[in-house]
């Protein structure tokens, strides 16, 4: 039986078939990976309602709308331009834009030129060449890398927005903290005035032989303790003023008013809308997208690549003659495919897949934290409201009791310790009520952040 060798066309057909099978296998493996973006979307839509119901909540979109004070809004705008930490985040965003430009440039033909001189056997020759190289993006690998870089930019943009929002919230909290310390100082000054008045009254009774030395010591002890507390709160106030200045990029403290401003309670709407506008969730989602694109790139590294190159070369005996006066053109095409790299490419695929899964779980953690923050703030709003009501009732009763004990002490019906105890209770309740009011106002700022309220300003200092 005669043997006939396979034709050239059958060999080429076999090669093409093998290449097609390789491409189909790689693309099939890439498409079979888990769609973590879809899983993230599903996780967000599963949250349909909040546990707590609100009263007197206001539907607003800007964080600065919570406190309608032009001076405070101006401080926020200054901080966006001058806060060193925020400026570093803005530069990180600029770096992300530059890195995206690097990825984009890989899709454009590369041109390079050279000029050199060689001397052999006493003769000098000069060579000039210009070469153009271009990798054909037949598998959209470079497009995937550019898409991943775009997602990195979205990540950085969301991170920058989150840093801006956090900075604005910190300034608002610092403003309220200064209000708090000023009011606590006022309470301590009033406490000290009452105690000093008691001390003088006890001293007058003691000199008249109507009181005991122990009463005088007790009165002086209470006054001295209050002076120590007052000194501590005054330094805390100064520290808070310096901290506010630090947020603004200043080295000096900032003074603000004494009274608490009106802070609105933001309305918690649909969870998907509220949480969807949170910068941290947007950044985490962009990370998933970037990781999935890079997983596709890792799979496509198994596929052949086609590179085209063209060069224009001229060799002459003098530099002027070598300036491409009689150039020689050459055009080359190169097809390369990975055959054996010790499992490197498969390991890179595994790393890319695990990285994508890791970003998904990071998103899940961020989502759960976001939900927890909203629920905690909504619960705190109701709890602090009840605390304020109970403290108001207690303070009203304490003031009546203090007036009665004051009268009884002057009549000699109770001793100084009883009077001091009632007076201290009254001032302590005033401090607790002030602290509870502060906590409730700050909680509303926390709620605004948890609901994804941000800030937009005309001079926001956006990275270009």
PDB file of N, CA, C and O in Angstrom, residues 194-220 223 406 409-410 414-417 419-420 423:
ATOM      1  N   UNK A 194     -20.331  78.654  93.373  1.00  0.00           N
ATOM      2  CA  UNK A 194     -21.208  78.198  94.460  1.00  0.00           C
ATOM      3  C   UNK A 194     -20.379  77.619  95.604  1.00  0.00           C
ATOM      4  O   UNK A 194     -20.631  77.894  96.796  1.00  0.00           O
ATOM      5  N   UNK A 195     -19.369  76.799  95.259  1.00  0.00           N
ATOM      6  CA  UNK A 195     -18.541  76.182  96.296  1.00  0.00           C
ATOM      7  C   UNK A 195     -17.724  77.215  97.059  1.00  0.00           C
ATOM      8  O   UNK A 195     -17.545  77.097  98.285  1.00  0.00           O
ATOM      9  N   UNK A 196     -17.219  78.215  96.359  1.00  0.00           N
ATOM     10  CA  UNK A 196     -16.478  79.277  97.041  1.00  0.00           C
ATOM     11  C   UNK A 196     -17.400  80.091  97.945  1.00  0.00           C
ATOM     12  O   UNK A 196     -17.002  80.514  99.038  1.00  0.00           O
ATOM     13  N   UNK A 197     -18.622  80.279  97.496  1.00  0.00           N
ATOM     14  CA  UNK A 197     -19.599  80.974  98.338  1.00  0.00           C
ATOM     15  C   UNK A 197     -19.905  80.154  99.594  1.00  0.00           C
ATOM     16  O   UNK A 197     -20.002  80.699 100.709  1.00  0.00           O
ATOM     17  N   UNK A 198     -20.017  78.806  99.409  1.00  0.00           N
ATOM     18  CA  UNK A 198     -20.217  77.933 100.566  1.00  0.00           C
ATOM     19  C   UNK A 198     -19.023  77.999 101.510  1.00  0.00           C
ATOM     20  O   UNK A 198     -19.178  78.030 102.738  1.00  0.00           O
ATOM     21  N   UNK A 199     -17.829  77.994 100.892  1.00  0.00           N
ATOM     22  CA  UNK A 199     -16.613  78.034 101.714  1.00  0.00           C
ATOM     23  C   UNK A 199     -16.557  79.306 102.547  1.00  0.00           C
ATOM     24  O   UNK A 199     -16.230  79.276 103.750  1.00  0.00           O
ATOM     25  N   UNK A 200     -16.915  80.434 101.940  1.00  0.00           N
ATOM     26  CA  UNK A 200     -16.909  81.702 102.689  1.00  0.00           C
ATOM     27  C   UNK A 200     -17.973  81.699 103.786  1.00  0.00           C
ATOM     28  O   UNK A 200     -17.747  82.208 104.896  1.00  0.00           O
ATOM     29  N   UNK A 201     -19.125  81.098 103.479  1.00  0.00           N
ATOM     30  CA  UNK A 201     -20.192  81.050 104.474  1.00  0.00           C
ATOM     31  C   UNK A 201     -19.796  80.158 105.654  1.00  0.00           C
ATOM     32  O   UNK A 201     -20.024  80.504 106.826  1.00  0.00           O
ATOM     33  N   UNK A 202     -19.172  78.997 105.344  1.00  0.00           N
ATOM     34  CA  UNK A 202     -18.737  78.099 106.408  1.00  0.00           C
ATOM     35  C   UNK A 202     -17.646  78.747 107.236  1.00  0.00           C
ATOM     36  O   UNK A 202     -17.610  78.629 108.484  1.00  0.00           O
ATOM     37  N   UNK A 203     -16.732  79.458 106.560  1.00  0.00           N
ATOM     38  CA  UNK A 203     -15.653  80.141 107.281  1.00  0.00           C
ATOM     39  C   UNK A 203     -16.216  81.205 108.218  1.00  0.00           C
ATOM     40  O   UNK A 203     -15.763  81.355 109.366  1.00  0.00           O
ATOM     41  N   UNK A 204     -17.234  81.919 107.734  1.00  0.00           N
ATOM     42  CA  UNK A 204     -17.871  82.943 108.579  1.00  0.00           C
ATOM     43  C   UNK A 204     -18.542  82.299 109.797  1.00  0.00           C
ATOM     44  O   UNK A 204     -18.416  82.796 110.924  1.00  0.00           O
ATOM     45  N   UNK A 205     -19.219  81.161 109.605  1.00  0.00           N
ATOM     46  CA  UNK A 205     -19.846  80.454 110.715  1.00  0.00           C
ATOM     47  C   UNK A 205     -18.796  79.922 111.688  1.00  0.00           C
ATOM     48  O   UNK A 205     -18.981  79.958 112.910  1.00  0.00           O
ATOM     49  N   UNK A 206     -17.678  79.423 111.116  1.00  0.00           N
ATOM     50  CA  UNK A 206     -16.623  78.855 111.973  1.00  0.00           C
ATOM     51  C   UNK A 206     -16.010  79.936 112.860  1.00  0.00           C
ATOM     52  O   UNK A 206     -15.745  79.717 114.059  1.00  0.00           O
ATOM     53  N   UNK A 207     -15.781  81.110 112.274  1.00  0.00           N
ATOM     54  CA  UNK A 207     -15.213  82.206 113.049  1.00  0.00           C
ATOM     55  C   UNK A 207     -16.191  82.701 114.118  1.00  0.00           C
ATOM     56  O   UNK A 207     -15.766  83.240 115.142  1.00  0.00           O
ATOM     57  N   UNK A 208     -17.473  82.478 113.824  1.00  0.00           N
ATOM     58  CA  UNK A 208     -18.477  82.886 114.813  1.00  0.00           C
ATOM     59  C   UNK A 208     -18.742  81.791 115.831  1.00  0.00           C
ATOM     60  O   UNK A 208     -19.590  81.943 116.716  1.00  0.00           O
ATOM     61  N   UNK A 209     -18.046  80.669 115.688  1.00  0.00           N
ATOM     62  CA  UNK A 209     -18.212  79.563 116.617  1.00  0.00           C
ATOM     63  C   UNK A 209     -19.439  78.737 116.366  1.00  0.00           C
ATOM     64  O   UNK A 209     -19.867  77.982 117.250  1.00  0.00           O
ATOM     65  N   UNK A 210     -19.995  78.849 115.133  1.00  0.00           N
ATOM     66  CA  UNK A 210     -21.221  78.113 114.837  1.00  0.00           C
ATOM     67  C   UNK A 210     -20.971  76.861 113.988  1.00  0.00           C
ATOM     68  O   UNK A 210     -21.894  76.089 113.751  1.00  0.00           O
ATOM     69  N   UNK A 211     -19.761  76.702 113.505  1.00  0.00           N
ATOM     70  CA  UNK A 211     -19.479  75.560 112.647  1.00  0.00           C
ATOM     71  C   UNK A 211     -18.245  74.823 113.126  1.00  0.00           C
ATOM     72  O   UNK A 211     -17.472  75.318 113.946  1.00  0.00           O
ATOM     73  N   UNK A 212     -18.089  73.613 112.565  1.00  0.00           N
ATOM     74  CA  UNK A 212     -16.933  72.790 112.931  1.00  0.00           C
ATOM     75  C   UNK A 212     -15.857  72.916 111.860  1.00  0.00           C
ATOM     76  O   UNK A 212     -16.105  73.296 110.714  1.00  0.00           O
ATOM     77  N   UNK A 213     -14.612  72.560 112.263  1.00  0.00           N
ATOM     78  CA  UNK A 213     -13.485  72.624 111.340  1.00  0.00           C
ATOM     79  C   UNK A 213     -13.665  71.655 110.168  1.00  0.00           C
ATOM     80  O   UNK A 213     -13.233  71.932 109.040  1.00  0.00           O
ATOM     81  N   UNK A 214     -14.311  70.513 110.441  1.00  0.00           N
ATOM     82  CA  UNK A 214     -14.512  69.531 109.386  1.00  0.00           C
ATOM     83  C   UNK A 214     -15.368  70.105 108.248  1.00  0.00           C
ATOM     84  O   UNK A 214     -15.146  69.809 107.079  1.00  0.00           O
ATOM     85  N   UNK A 215     -16.343  70.928 108.599  1.00  0.00           N
ATOM     86  CA  UNK A 215     -17.175  71.536 107.570  1.00  0.00           C
ATOM     87  C   UNK A 215     -16.348  72.438 106.657  1.00  0.00           C
ATOM     88  O   UNK A 215     -16.510  72.448 105.439  1.00  0.00           O
ATOM     89  N   UNK A 216     -15.430  73.197 107.273  1.00  0.00           N
ATOM     90  CA  UNK A 216     -14.571  74.081 106.492  1.00  0.00           C
ATOM     91  C   UNK A 216     -13.645  73.279 105.573  1.00  0.00           C
ATOM     92  O   UNK A 216     -13.451  73.616 104.408  1.00  0.00           O
ATOM     93  N   UNK A 217     -13.085  72.200 106.087  1.00  0.00           N
ATOM     94  CA  UNK A 217     -12.206  71.358 105.264  1.00  0.00           C
ATOM     95  C   UNK A 217     -12.978  70.736 104.103  1.00  0.00           C
ATOM     96  O   UNK A 217     -12.468  70.651 102.970  1.00  0.00           O
ATOM     97  N   UNK A 218     -14.191  70.269 104.368  1.00  0.00           N
ATOM     98  CA  UNK A 218     -14.995  69.694 103.298  1.00  0.00           C
ATOM     99  C   UNK A 218     -15.310  70.714 102.201  1.00  0.00           C
ATOM    100  O   UNK A 218     -15.245  70.407 101.001  1.00  0.00           O
ATOM    101  N   UNK A 219     -15.621  71.929 102.604  1.00  0.00           N
ATOM    102  CA  UNK A 219     -15.916  72.985 101.630  1.00  0.00           C
ATOM    103  C   UNK A 219     -14.674  73.318 100.817  1.00  0.00           C
ATOM    104  O   UNK A 219     -14.739  73.493  99.586  1.00  0.00           O
ATOM    105  N   UNK A 220     -13.510  73.416 101.484  1.00  0.00           N
ATOM    106  CA  UNK A 220     -12.270  73.724 100.764  1.00  0.00           C
ATOM    107  C   UNK A 220     -11.859  72.582  99.832  1.00  0.00           C
ATOM    108  O   UNK A 220     -11.320  72.828  98.746  1.00  0.00           O
ATOM    109  N   UNK A 223     -13.929  72.827  96.651  1.00  0.00           N
ATOM    110  CA  UNK A 223     -13.493  73.957  95.820  1.00  0.00           C
ATOM    111  C   UNK A 223     -12.192  73.633  95.094  1.00  0.00           C
ATOM    112  O   UNK A 223     -12.036  73.918  93.895  1.00  0.00           O
ATOM    113  N   UNK A 406     -30.416  74.234 100.457  1.00  0.00           N
ATOM    114  CA  UNK A 406     -29.754  75.513 100.735  1.00  0.00           C
ATOM    115  C   UNK A 406     -30.470  76.220 101.890  1.00  0.00           C
ATOM    116  O   UNK A 406     -29.825  76.745 102.813  1.00  0.00           O
ATOM    117  N   UNK A 409     -29.878  74.248 105.163  1.00  0.00           N
ATOM    118  CA  UNK A 409     -28.526  74.381 105.714  1.00  0.00           C
ATOM    119  C   UNK A 409     -28.377  75.714 106.458  1.00  0.00           C
ATOM    120  O   UNK A 409     -27.789  75.774 107.539  1.00  0.00           O
ATOM    121  N   UNK A 410     -28.911  76.766 105.865  1.00  0.00           N
ATOM    122  CA  UNK A 410     -28.803  78.063 106.523  1.00  0.00           C
ATOM    123  C   UNK A 410     -29.623  78.098 107.823  1.00  0.00           C
ATOM    124  O   UNK A 410     -29.346  78.893 108.713  1.00  0.00           O
ATOM    125  N   UNK A 414     -29.521  70.742 108.128  1.00  0.00           N
ATOM    126  CA  UNK A 414     -28.660  69.734 107.489  1.00  0.00           C
ATOM    127  C   UNK A 414     -27.229  70.216 107.568  1.00  0.00           C
ATOM    128  O   UNK A 414     -26.964  71.418 107.751  1.00  0.00           O
ATOM    129  N   UNK A 415     -26.268  69.296 107.440  1.00  0.00           N
ATOM    130  CA  UNK A 415     -24.867  69.709 107.499  1.00  0.00           C
ATOM    131  C   UNK A 415     -24.344  70.026 106.089  1.00  0.00           C
ATOM    132  O   UNK A 415     -25.019  69.830 105.085  1.00  0.00           O
ATOM    133  N   UNK A 416     -23.085  70.467 106.041  1.00  0.00           N
ATOM    134  CA  UNK A 416     -22.502  70.926 104.790  1.00  0.00           C
ATOM    135  C   UNK A 416     -22.338  69.794 103.778  1.00  0.00           C
ATOM    136  O   UNK A 416     -22.443  69.996 102.562  1.00  0.00           O
ATOM    137  N   UNK A 417     -22.070  68.580 104.257  1.00  0.00           N
ATOM    138  CA  UNK A 417     -21.898  67.448 103.340  1.00  0.00           C
ATOM    139  C   UNK A 417     -23.164  67.168 102.558  1.00  0.00           C
ATOM    140  O   UNK A 417     -23.120  66.853 101.361  1.00  0.00           O
ATOM    141  N   UNK A 419     -25.473  69.340 101.791  1.00  0.00           N
ATOM    142  CA  UNK A 419     -25.642  70.428 100.817  1.00  0.00           C
ATOM    143  C   UNK A 419     -24.697  70.256  99.628  1.00  0.00           C
ATOM    144  O   UNK A 419     -25.095  70.400  98.467  1.00  0.00           O
ATOM    145  N   UNK A 420     -23.425  69.931  99.931  1.00  0.00           N
ATOM    146  CA  UNK A 420     -22.444  69.742  98.855  1.00  0.00           C
ATOM    147  C   UNK A 420     -22.845  68.593  97.931  1.00  0.00           C
ATOM    148  O   UNK A 420     -22.680  68.665  96.717  1.00  0.00           O
ATOM    149  N   UNK A 423     -25.621  69.835  95.672  1.00  0.00           N
ATOM    150  CA  UNK A 423     -25.112  70.797  94.695  1.00  0.00           C
ATOM    151  C   UNK A 423     -24.282  70.101  93.605  1.00  0.00           C
ATOM    152  O   UNK A 423     -24.412  70.401  92.412  1.00  0.00           O
TER     153      UNK A 423
END
